[in-house]
Amino acid sequence: MNAHSVGTGGVPRAKHKAPAHGPSHSPAQDPAHSPAHGQDPAASASDPASGPASGGRDRYLDLLRAIALVRVVVFHVFGWAWLTILFPSMGVMFALAGSLMARSLSKRPPWSVIRGRLRRLLPPVWAFALVVVPLMFVLGWRPAREEGLWWFLRLANYIVPIGSPPYPYENGSPSGLLEETWAEQTAGPLWYIRAYLWFVIASPLLLWAFRKVPWAALLLPVALTAVIGSGLVEIPGETGEAVSDFAVYGACWVLGFAHNDGAFRKVPRYITVSLATFAMAFALWWASGHLTDEGWNLDEIPLAQAMWSLGFCAILLQYSPSWRELPGRLGQFDTVITLANNRAVTIYLWHNLLILATVPIIDQLWSIPGIDAYSAELDSAYTALMLVLVWPLIALMIMAMGWVEDVAAKRAPRLWPNGAKEARERAARERAARERRTREGAARD
């Protein structure tokens, strides 16, 4: 099991005089594996490279990113294994990131693209580390006694996450506000940041390989997953984790290249759907014979995850409509989707810690006189209350820390970038333009 696969189910509860509440999973497992985030975390919503080929934003891709982030949060609250089948968030996020990366590489030199992605990715990670790492030390983490000087080098992974950052496996607070595994759960999502960083660095070579030998570039990660995921070869330590992440999600990243290059338009849909269906059927067959203690959680079954994500993403990208605007009733979610895309890194990095933060808040309900009469009902509704409460906490974190994403992208800091202000300004400009054309037409008449 990889270090980022900590467990499933609900977040462990703080100790309380009331009975234990909710399930007992760690939210750190699937970031979706949740961000959010989902998505290419370093390509901001205002990145010109992130729009459709005709220019502007591709709202279909934005919608997929937002869904991926929501699925990540819901999974880490409830731990429902079937969510990894319903929507493989990590595969989708890597596929979208690969498409955006290929688009940028087609317009700018490789080093410029890589530098820009790192510039946007790393400052939010530093802000996260500035809060989380000191808290680990305050709560008694003394890694130098256990690991010697080596941990100083590993600590640098909080600055440039080329490897797995260190954290204590037991680091609870005496008051019980933070249970013993909070650090492991909180630092868990950083596996995705590490994998994303390596994909970004490798993208110039991967894109060159894809354009030379597309099928080989697509199938190589799948073959590598088959070798590693079947147990034929075991690579220990952080190197094994990094190779496994590349193998499982590498095909999805390359699918993003295919999407950007228009390869799906050259293949009849029935072929794409047929091959994708075969891959997904194989994934379910393989998973059925390799179930873990967590059942059908594909995050714990590498080959099944790789094949299911590959097929799922192929269908999504084959039917990609490239919306300039959200159609129909989806339009009512425009501001929410815009906000999620503008703050994907913030949501992704902080959501596990915020899920844990809901526990001591909900536990305060037991301080209400007479509430013990409803203890059974509260226990059964505990995880639902966590899901309800985590969203306002995420909103507060967006306002408190989200501005770092703007600074990293060299934009003016924004408190709540949901696009509403920009939409009003755009509507006003369009209205003024229509009125000007009307006046000019009347003057000619």
PDB file of N, CA and C in Angstrom, residues 197-289:
ATOM      1  N   LEU A 197       3.922  17.273 -10.211  1.00  0.00           N
ATOM      2  CA  LEU A 197       5.190  17.936 -10.494  1.00  0.00           C
ATOM      3  C   LEU A 197       6.044  17.093 -11.443  1.00  0.00           C
ATOM      4  N   TRP A 198       6.113  15.796 -11.198  1.00  0.00           N
ATOM      5  CA  TRP A 198       6.930  14.940 -12.061  1.00  0.00           C
ATOM      6  C   TRP A 198       6.326  14.817 -13.452  1.00  0.00           C
ATOM      7  N   PHE A 199       5.010  14.780 -13.550  1.00  0.00           N
ATOM      8  CA  PHE A 199       4.373  14.753 -14.870  1.00  0.00           C
ATOM      9  C   PHE A 199       4.687  16.027 -15.643  1.00  0.00           C
ATOM     10  N   VAL A 200       4.660  17.167 -14.949  1.00  0.00           N
ATOM     11  CA  VAL A 200       4.961  18.439 -15.605  1.00  0.00           C
ATOM     12  C   VAL A 200       6.398  18.427 -16.138  1.00  0.00           C
ATOM     13  N   ILE A 201       7.337  18.000 -15.304  1.00  0.00           N
ATOM     14  CA  ILE A 201       8.740  17.982 -15.714  1.00  0.00           C
ATOM     15  C   ILE A 201       8.960  17.024 -16.885  1.00  0.00           C
ATOM     16  N   ALA A 202       8.248  15.900 -16.881  1.00  0.00           N
ATOM     17  CA  ALA A 202       8.439  14.898 -17.925  1.00  0.00           C
ATOM     18  C   ALA A 202       7.638  15.191 -19.188  1.00  0.00           C
ATOM     19  N   SER A 203       6.733  16.169 -19.147  1.00  0.00           N
ATOM     20  CA  SER A 203       5.801  16.381 -20.253  1.00  0.00           C
ATOM     21  C   SER A 203       6.467  16.689 -21.599  1.00  0.00           C
ATOM     22  N   PRO A 204       7.514  17.522 -21.663  1.00  0.00           N
ATOM     23  CA  PRO A 204       8.127  17.735 -22.977  1.00  0.00           C
ATOM     24  C   PRO A 204       8.571  16.434 -23.642  1.00  0.00           C
ATOM     25  N   LEU A 205       9.195  15.540 -22.874  1.00  0.00           N
ATOM     26  CA  LEU A 205       9.627  14.256 -23.420  1.00  0.00           C
ATOM     27  C   LEU A 205       8.429  13.366 -23.735  1.00  0.00           C
ATOM     28  N   LEU A 206       7.438  13.345 -22.830  1.00  0.00           N
ATOM     29  CA  LEU A 206       6.257  12.517 -23.052  1.00  0.00           C
ATOM     30  C   LEU A 206       5.485  12.977 -24.282  1.00  0.00           C
ATOM     31  N   LEU A 207       5.361  14.298 -24.441  1.00  0.00           N
ATOM     32  CA  LEU A 207       4.623  14.817 -25.596  1.00  0.00           C
ATOM     33  C   LEU A 207       5.361  14.492 -26.893  1.00  0.00           C
ATOM     34  N   TRP A 208       6.682  14.608 -26.879  1.00  0.00           N
ATOM     35  CA  TRP A 208       7.472  14.235 -28.054  1.00  0.00           C
ATOM     36  C   TRP A 208       7.255  12.761 -28.391  1.00  0.00           C
ATOM     37  N   ALA A 209       7.287  11.911 -27.365  1.00  0.00           N
ATOM     38  CA  ALA A 209       7.089  10.479 -27.591  1.00  0.00           C
ATOM     39  C   ALA A 209       5.693  10.197 -28.118  1.00  0.00           C
ATOM     40  N   PHE A 210       4.698  10.894 -27.559  1.00  0.00           N
ATOM     41  CA  PHE A 210       3.325  10.670 -28.013  1.00  0.00           C
ATOM     42  C   PHE A 210       3.155  11.035 -29.482  1.00  0.00           C
ATOM     43  N   ARG A 211       3.756  12.127 -29.898  1.00  0.00           N
ATOM     44  CA  ARG A 211       3.602  12.555 -31.288  1.00  0.00           C
ATOM     45  C   ARG A 211       4.417  11.699 -32.254  1.00  0.00           C
ATOM     46  N   LYS A 212       5.406  10.978 -31.741  1.00  0.00           N
ATOM     47  CA  LYS A 212       6.187  10.063 -32.578  1.00  0.00           C
ATOM     48  C   LYS A 212       5.543   8.672 -32.624  1.00  0.00           C
ATOM     49  N   VAL A 213       5.230   8.135 -31.442  1.00  0.00           N
ATOM     50  CA  VAL A 213       4.661   6.776 -31.353  1.00  0.00           C
ATOM     51  C   VAL A 213       3.477   6.820 -30.380  1.00  0.00           C
ATOM     52  N   PRO A 214       2.332   7.323 -30.811  1.00  0.00           N
ATOM     53  CA  PRO A 214       1.218   7.584 -29.887  1.00  0.00           C
ATOM     54  C   PRO A 214       0.741   6.357 -29.120  1.00  0.00           C
ATOM     55  N   TRP A 215       0.549   5.230 -29.809  1.00  0.00           N
ATOM     56  CA  TRP A 215       0.025   4.063 -29.105  1.00  0.00           C
ATOM     57  C   TRP A 215       1.020   3.519 -28.083  1.00  0.00           C
ATOM     58  N   ALA A 216       2.298   3.572 -28.403  1.00  0.00           N
ATOM     59  CA  ALA A 216       3.311   3.102 -27.455  1.00  0.00           C
ATOM     60  C   ALA A 216       3.337   4.004 -26.222  1.00  0.00           C
ATOM     61  N   ALA A 217       3.246   5.325 -26.442  1.00  0.00           N
ATOM     62  CA  ALA A 217       3.252   6.262 -25.316  1.00  0.00           C
ATOM     63  C   ALA A 217       2.025   6.066 -24.438  1.00  0.00           C
ATOM     64  N   LEU A 218       0.891   5.711 -25.048  1.00  0.00           N
ATOM     65  CA  LEU A 218      -0.335   5.509 -24.285  1.00  0.00           C
ATOM     66  C   LEU A 218      -0.321   4.204 -23.501  1.00  0.00           C
ATOM     67  N   LEU A 219       0.210   3.154 -24.117  1.00  0.00           N
ATOM     68  CA  LEU A 219       0.125   1.826 -23.508  1.00  0.00           C
ATOM     69  C   LEU A 219       1.291   1.495 -22.583  1.00  0.00           C
ATOM     70  N   LEU A 220       2.399   2.242 -22.695  1.00  0.00           N
ATOM     71  CA  LEU A 220       3.535   1.960 -21.811  1.00  0.00           C
ATOM     72  C   LEU A 220       3.170   2.076 -20.333  1.00  0.00           C
ATOM     73  N   PRO A 221       2.487   3.152 -19.887  1.00  0.00           N
ATOM     74  CA  PRO A 221       2.109   3.198 -18.465  1.00  0.00           C
ATOM     75  C   PRO A 221       1.197   2.044 -18.060  1.00  0.00           C
ATOM     76  N   VAL A 222       0.304   1.623 -18.970  1.00  0.00           N
ATOM     77  CA  VAL A 222      -0.583   0.502 -18.659  1.00  0.00           C
ATOM     78  C   VAL A 222       0.226  -0.778 -18.468  1.00  0.00           C
ATOM     79  N   ALA A 223       1.198  -0.999 -19.359  1.00  0.00           N
ATOM     80  CA  ALA A 223       2.045  -2.186 -19.232  1.00  0.00           C
ATOM     81  C   ALA A 223       2.849  -2.133 -17.933  1.00  0.00           C
ATOM     82  N   LEU A 224       3.344  -0.959 -17.595  1.00  0.00           N
ATOM     83  CA  LEU A 224       4.108  -0.813 -16.354  1.00  0.00           C
ATOM     84  C   LEU A 224       3.217  -1.083 -15.143  1.00  0.00           C
ATOM     85  N   THR A 225       1.976  -0.622 -15.218  1.00  0.00           N
ATOM     86  CA  THR A 225       1.030  -0.888 -14.134  1.00  0.00           C
ATOM     87  C   THR A 225       0.773  -2.380 -13.997  1.00  0.00           C
ATOM     88  N   ALA A 226       0.658  -3.073 -15.136  1.00  0.00           N
ATOM     89  CA  ALA A 226       0.419  -4.517 -15.090  1.00  0.00           C
ATOM     90  C   ALA A 226       1.566  -5.245 -14.416  1.00  0.00           C
ATOM     91  N   VAL A 227       2.785  -4.781 -14.674  1.00  0.00           N
ATOM     92  CA  VAL A 227       3.957  -5.415 -14.059  1.00  0.00           C
ATOM     93  C   VAL A 227       3.986  -5.141 -12.557  1.00  0.00           C
ATOM     94  N   ILE A 228       3.755  -3.863 -12.185  1.00  0.00           N
ATOM     95  CA  ILE A 228       3.827  -3.499 -10.772  1.00  0.00           C
ATOM     96  C   ILE A 228       2.572  -3.923 -10.020  1.00  0.00           C
ATOM     97  N   GLY A 229       1.401  -3.639 -10.627  1.00  0.00           N
ATOM     98  CA  GLY A 229       0.138  -3.920  -9.938  1.00  0.00           C
ATOM     99  C   GLY A 229      -0.154  -5.391  -9.761  1.00  0.00           C
ATOM    100  N   SER A 230       0.424  -6.225 -10.604  1.00  0.00           N
ATOM    101  CA  SER A 230       0.204  -7.669 -10.467  1.00  0.00           C
ATOM    102  C   SER A 230       1.167  -8.302  -9.481  1.00  0.00           C
ATOM    103  N   GLY A 231       2.133  -7.519  -9.001  1.00  0.00           N
ATOM    104  CA  GLY A 231       3.085  -8.036  -8.035  1.00  0.00           C
ATOM    105  C   GLY A 231       4.286  -8.722  -8.640  1.00  0.00           C
ATOM    106  N   LEU A 232       4.402  -8.698  -9.980  1.00  0.00           N
ATOM    107  CA  LEU A 232       5.561  -9.335 -10.614  1.00  0.00           C
ATOM    108  C   LEU A 232       6.858  -8.637 -10.217  1.00  0.00           C
ATOM    109  N   VAL A 233       6.780  -7.293 -10.049  1.00  0.00           N
ATOM    110  CA  VAL A 233       7.940  -6.506  -9.647  1.00  0.00           C
ATOM    111  C   VAL A 233       7.516  -5.587  -8.513  1.00  0.00           C
ATOM    112  N   GLU A 234       8.311  -5.521  -7.491  1.00  0.00           N
ATOM    113  CA  GLU A 234       8.029  -4.620  -6.382  1.00  0.00           C
ATOM    114  C   GLU A 234       9.178  -3.628  -6.243  1.00  0.00           C
ATOM    115  N   ILE A 235       8.833  -2.339  -6.258  1.00  0.00           N
ATOM    116  CA  ILE A 235       9.824  -1.280  -6.079  1.00  0.00           C
ATOM    117  C   ILE A 235       9.561  -0.639  -4.726  1.00  0.00           C
ATOM    118  N   PRO A 236      10.443  -0.776  -3.777  1.00  0.00           N
ATOM    119  CA  PRO A 236      10.157  -0.292  -2.420  1.00  0.00           C
ATOM    120  C   PRO A 236      10.334   1.214  -2.286  1.00  0.00           C
ATOM    121  N   GLY A 237       9.804   1.742  -1.178  1.00  0.00           N
ATOM    122  CA  GLY A 237      10.055   3.128  -0.783  1.00  0.00           C
ATOM    123  C   GLY A 237       9.370   4.157  -1.656  1.00  0.00           C
ATOM    124  N   GLU A 238       9.893   5.393  -1.548  1.00  0.00           N
ATOM    125  CA  GLU A 238       9.311   6.518  -2.269  1.00  0.00           C
ATOM    126  C   GLU A 238       9.461   6.364  -3.780  1.00  0.00           C
ATOM    127  N   THR A 239      10.543   5.725  -4.219  1.00  0.00           N
ATOM    128  CA  THR A 239      10.712   5.487  -5.651  1.00  0.00           C
ATOM    129  C   THR A 239       9.577   4.620  -6.180  1.00  0.00           C
ATOM    130  N   GLY A 240       9.224   3.600  -5.424  1.00  0.00           N
ATOM    131  CA  GLY A 240       8.120   2.743  -5.825  1.00  0.00           C
ATOM    132  C   GLY A 240       6.805   3.490  -5.893  1.00  0.00           C
ATOM    133  N   GLU A 241       6.579   4.386  -4.932  1.00  0.00           N
ATOM    134  CA  GLU A 241       5.352   5.180  -4.933  1.00  0.00           C
ATOM    135  C   GLU A 241       5.290   6.072  -6.168  1.00  0.00           C
ATOM    136  N   ALA A 242       6.392   6.746  -6.480  1.00  0.00           N
ATOM    137  CA  ALA A 242       6.417   7.648  -7.628  1.00  0.00           C
ATOM    138  C   ALA A 242       6.205   6.886  -8.929  1.00  0.00           C
ATOM    139  N   VAL A 243       6.879   5.742  -9.079  1.00  0.00           N
ATOM    140  CA  VAL A 243       6.733   4.939 -10.292  1.00  0.00           C
ATOM    141  C   VAL A 243       5.304   4.412 -10.407  1.00  0.00           C
ATOM    142  N   SER A 244       4.735   3.992  -9.285  1.00  0.00           N
ATOM    143  CA  SER A 244       3.371   3.482  -9.301  1.00  0.00           C
ATOM    144  C   SER A 244       2.377   4.564  -9.717  1.00  0.00           C
ATOM    145  N   ASP A 245       2.554   5.779  -9.200  1.00  0.00           N
ATOM    146  CA  ASP A 245       1.670   6.878  -9.579  1.00  0.00           C
ATOM    147  C   ASP A 245       1.774   7.177 -11.069  1.00  0.00           C
ATOM    148  N   PHE A 246       2.997   7.201 -11.590  1.00  0.00           N
ATOM    149  CA  PHE A 246       3.186   7.434 -13.020  1.00  0.00           C
ATOM    150  C   PHE A 246       2.517   6.332 -13.836  1.00  0.00           C
ATOM    151  N   ALA A 247       2.686   5.102 -13.398  1.00  0.00           N
ATOM    152  CA  ALA A 247       2.140   3.985 -14.153  1.00  0.00           C
ATOM    153  C   ALA A 247       0.609   4.027 -14.171  1.00  0.00           C
ATOM    154  N   VAL A 248       0.020   4.252 -12.999  1.00  0.00           N
ATOM    155  CA  VAL A 248      -1.438   4.199 -12.892  1.00  0.00           C
ATOM    156  C   VAL A 248      -2.099   5.332 -13.674  1.00  0.00           C
ATOM    157  N   TYR A 249      -1.526   6.530 -13.593  1.00  0.00           N
ATOM    158  CA  TYR A 249      -2.192   7.687 -14.188  1.00  0.00           C
ATOM    159  C   TYR A 249      -1.484   8.233 -15.424  1.00  0.00           C
ATOM    160  N   GLY A 250      -0.388   7.603 -15.827  1.00  0.00           N
ATOM    161  CA  GLY A 250       0.340   8.087 -16.999  1.00  0.00           C
ATOM    162  C   GLY A 250      -0.488   8.026 -18.264  1.00  0.00           C
ATOM    163  N   ALA A 251      -1.282   6.962 -18.439  1.00  0.00           N
ATOM    164  CA  ALA A 251      -2.103   6.854 -19.636  1.00  0.00           C
ATOM    165  C   ALA A 251      -3.151   7.954 -19.687  1.00  0.00           C
ATOM    166  N   CYS A 252      -3.686   8.336 -18.534  1.00  0.00           N
ATOM    167  CA  CYS A 252      -4.661   9.426 -18.497  1.00  0.00           C
ATOM    168  C   CYS A 252      -4.006  10.743 -18.909  1.00  0.00           C
ATOM    169  N   TRP A 253      -2.784  10.980 -18.428  1.00  0.00           N
ATOM    170  CA  TRP A 253      -2.048  12.191 -18.814  1.00  0.00           C
ATOM    171  C   TRP A 253      -1.829  12.226 -20.332  1.00  0.00           C
ATOM    172  N   VAL A 254      -1.442  11.080 -20.908  1.00  0.00           N
ATOM    173  CA  VAL A 254      -1.223  11.005 -22.351  1.00  0.00           C
ATOM    174  C   VAL A 254      -2.544  11.167 -23.105  1.00  0.00           C
ATOM    175  N   LEU A 255      -3.645  10.666 -22.550  1.00  0.00           N
ATOM    176  CA  LEU A 255      -4.954  10.907 -23.162  1.00  0.00           C
ATOM    177  C   LEU A 255      -5.222  12.401 -23.276  1.00  0.00           C
ATOM    178  N   GLY A 256      -4.761  13.152 -22.275  1.00  0.00           N
ATOM    179  CA  GLY A 256      -4.892  14.603 -22.358  1.00  0.00           C
ATOM    180  C   GLY A 256      -4.150  15.170 -23.561  1.00  0.00           C
ATOM    181  N   PHE A 257      -2.968  14.631 -23.850  1.00  0.00           N
ATOM    182  CA  PHE A 257      -2.241  15.046 -25.055  1.00  0.00           C
ATOM    183  C   PHE A 257      -3.093  14.784 -26.304  1.00  0.00           C
ATOM    184  N   ALA A 258      -3.694  13.584 -26.353  1.00  0.00           N
ATOM    185  CA  ALA A 258      -4.517  13.219 -27.501  1.00  0.00           C
ATOM    186  C   ALA A 258      -5.698  14.168 -27.650  1.00  0.00           C
ATOM    187  N   HIS A 259      -6.301  14.545 -26.538  1.00  0.00           N
ATOM    188  CA  HIS A 259      -7.423  15.481 -26.577  1.00  0.00           C
ATOM    189  C   HIS A 259      -6.994  16.824 -27.129  1.00  0.00           C
ATOM    190  N   ASN A 260      -5.863  17.331 -26.661  1.00  0.00           N
ATOM    191  CA  ASN A 260      -5.390  18.630 -27.133  1.00  0.00           C
ATOM    192  C   ASN A 260      -5.042  18.595 -28.619  1.00  0.00           C
ATOM    193  N   ASP A 261      -4.447  17.498 -29.082  1.00  0.00           N
ATOM    194  CA  ASP A 261      -4.013  17.394 -30.475  1.00  0.00           C
ATOM    195  C   ASP A 261      -5.143  17.042 -31.432  1.00  0.00           C
ATOM    196  N   GLY A 262      -6.349  16.848 -30.901  1.00  0.00           N
ATOM    197  CA  GLY A 262      -7.480  16.533 -31.766  1.00  0.00           C
ATOM    198  C   GLY A 262      -7.515  15.101 -32.249  1.00  0.00           C
ATOM    199  N   ALA A 263      -6.795  14.207 -31.551  1.00  0.00           N
ATOM    200  CA  ALA A 263      -6.738  12.812 -31.999  1.00  0.00           C
ATOM    201  C   ALA A 263      -8.094  12.127 -31.914  1.00  0.00           C
ATOM    202  N   PHE A 264      -8.919  12.539 -30.957  1.00  0.00           N
ATOM    203  CA  PHE A 264     -10.225  11.887 -30.805  1.00  0.00           C
ATOM    204  C   PHE A 264     -11.138  12.181 -31.990  1.00  0.00           C
ATOM    205  N   ARG A 265     -10.922  13.304 -32.653  1.00  0.00           N
ATOM    206  CA  ARG A 265     -11.744  13.632 -33.824  1.00  0.00           C
ATOM    207  C   ARG A 265     -11.398  12.746 -35.020  1.00  0.00           C
ATOM    208  N   LYS A 266     -10.235  12.116 -34.975  1.00  0.00           N
ATOM    209  CA  LYS A 266      -9.803  11.263 -36.084  1.00  0.00           C
ATOM    210  C   LYS A 266     -10.231   9.806 -35.904  1.00  0.00           C
ATOM    211  N   VAL A 267     -10.762   9.491 -34.737  1.00  0.00           N
ATOM    212  CA  VAL A 267     -11.149   8.109 -34.446  1.00  0.00           C
ATOM    213  C   VAL A 267     -12.669   8.041 -34.344  1.00  0.00           C
ATOM    214  N   PRO A 268     -13.325   7.129 -35.057  1.00  0.00           N
ATOM    215  CA  PRO A 268     -14.781   6.984 -34.924  1.00  0.00           C
ATOM    216  C   PRO A 268     -15.175   6.724 -33.471  1.00  0.00           C
ATOM    217  N   ARG A 269     -16.251   7.334 -33.063  1.00  0.00           N
ATOM    218  CA  ARG A 269     -16.655   7.221 -31.663  1.00  0.00           C
ATOM    219  C   ARG A 269     -16.893   5.781 -31.249  1.00  0.00           C
ATOM    220  N   TYR A 270     -17.453   4.965 -32.151  1.00  0.00           N
ATOM    221  CA  TYR A 270     -17.764   3.594 -31.752  1.00  0.00           C
ATOM    222  C   TYR A 270     -16.498   2.811 -31.420  1.00  0.00           C
ATOM    223  N   ILE A 271     -15.376   3.164 -32.066  1.00  0.00           N
ATOM    224  CA  ILE A 271     -14.121   2.485 -31.744  1.00  0.00           C
ATOM    225  C   ILE A 271     -13.632   2.900 -30.365  1.00  0.00           C
ATOM    226  N   THR A 272     -13.647   4.211 -30.109  1.00  0.00           N
ATOM    227  CA  THR A 272     -13.226   4.696 -28.786  1.00  0.00           C
ATOM    228  C   THR A 272     -14.078   4.084 -27.685  1.00  0.00           C
ATOM    229  N   VAL A 273     -15.400   4.109 -27.873  1.00  0.00           N
ATOM    230  CA  VAL A 273     -16.304   3.591 -26.840  1.00  0.00           C
ATOM    231  C   VAL A 273     -16.125   2.090 -26.667  1.00  0.00           C
ATOM    232  N   SER A 274     -15.936   1.379 -27.754  1.00  0.00           N
ATOM    233  CA  SER A 274     -15.757  -0.078 -27.666  1.00  0.00           C
ATOM    234  C   SER A 274     -14.480  -0.427 -26.908  1.00  0.00           C
ATOM    235  N   LEU A 275     -13.368   0.226 -27.271  1.00  0.00           N
ATOM    236  CA  LEU A 275     -12.104  -0.051 -26.587  1.00  0.00           C
ATOM    237  C   LEU A 275     -12.177   0.368 -25.123  1.00  0.00           C
ATOM    238  N   ALA A 276     -12.828   1.524 -24.863  1.00  0.00           N
ATOM    239  CA  ALA A 276     -12.956   1.993 -23.481  1.00  0.00           C
ATOM    240  C   ALA A 276     -13.805   1.036 -22.655  1.00  0.00           C
ATOM    241  N   THR A 277     -14.882   0.537 -23.257  1.00  0.00           N
ATOM    242  CA  THR A 277     -15.739  -0.414 -22.548  1.00  0.00           C
ATOM    243  C   THR A 277     -14.986  -1.695 -22.221  1.00  0.00           C
ATOM    244  N   PHE A 278     -14.173  -2.146 -23.165  1.00  0.00           N
ATOM    245  CA  PHE A 278     -13.365  -3.346 -22.910  1.00  0.00           C
ATOM    246  C   PHE A 278     -12.399  -3.101 -21.749  1.00  0.00           C
ATOM    247  N   ALA A 279     -11.732  -1.933 -21.746  1.00  0.00           N
ATOM    248  CA  ALA A 279     -10.783  -1.614 -20.678  1.00  0.00           C
ATOM    249  C   ALA A 279     -11.483  -1.563 -19.329  1.00  0.00           C
ATOM    250  N   MET A 280     -12.674  -0.960 -19.297  1.00  0.00           N
ATOM    251  CA  MET A 280     -13.401  -0.825 -18.033  1.00  0.00           C
ATOM    252  C   MET A 280     -13.931  -2.176 -17.565  1.00  0.00           C
ATOM    253  N   ALA A 281     -14.364  -3.015 -18.505  1.00  0.00           N
ATOM    254  CA  ALA A 281     -14.818  -4.359 -18.125  1.00  0.00           C
ATOM    255  C   ALA A 281     -13.657  -5.174 -17.550  1.00  0.00           C
ATOM    256  N   PHE A 282     -12.480  -5.043 -18.176  1.00  0.00           N
ATOM    257  CA  PHE A 282     -11.303  -5.729 -17.641  1.00  0.00           C
ATOM    258  C   PHE A 282     -10.983  -5.223 -16.239  1.00  0.00           C
ATOM    259  N   ALA A 283     -11.117  -3.919 -16.040  1.00  0.00           N
ATOM    260  CA  ALA A 283     -10.831  -3.338 -14.725  1.00  0.00           C
ATOM    261  C   ALA A 283     -11.722  -3.948 -13.659  1.00  0.00           C
ATOM    262  N   LEU A 284     -13.016  -4.064 -13.946  1.00  0.00           N
ATOM    263  CA  LEU A 284     -13.934  -4.635 -12.957  1.00  0.00           C
ATOM    264  C   LEU A 284     -13.639  -6.120 -12.735  1.00  0.00           C
ATOM    265  N   TRP A 285     -13.307  -6.832 -13.823  1.00  0.00           N
ATOM    266  CA  TRP A 285     -12.959  -8.248 -13.665  1.00  0.00           C
ATOM    267  C   TRP A 285     -11.721  -8.414 -12.804  1.00  0.00           C
ATOM    268  N   TRP A 286     -10.696  -7.603 -13.069  1.00  0.00           N
ATOM    269  CA  TRP A 286      -9.468  -7.696 -12.286  1.00  0.00           C
ATOM    270  C   TRP A 286      -9.726  -7.327 -10.821  1.00  0.00           C
ATOM    271  N   ALA A 287     -10.515  -6.273 -10.623  1.00  0.00           N
ATOM    272  CA  ALA A 287     -10.806  -5.842  -9.253  1.00  0.00           C
ATOM    273  C   ALA A 287     -11.554  -6.924  -8.483  1.00  0.00           C
ATOM    274  N   SER A 288     -12.455  -7.627  -9.159  1.00  0.00           N
ATOM    275  CA  SER A 288     -13.255  -8.660  -8.470  1.00  0.00           C
ATOM    276  C   SER A 288     -12.379  -9.770  -7.903  1.00  0.00           C
ATOM    277  N   GLY A 289     -11.229 -10.011  -8.515  1.00  0.00           N
ATOM    278  CA  GLY A 289     -10.332 -11.048  -8.014  1.00  0.00           C
ATOM    279  C   GLY A 289      -9.220 -10.526  -7.131  1.00  0.00           C
TER     280      GLY A 289
END
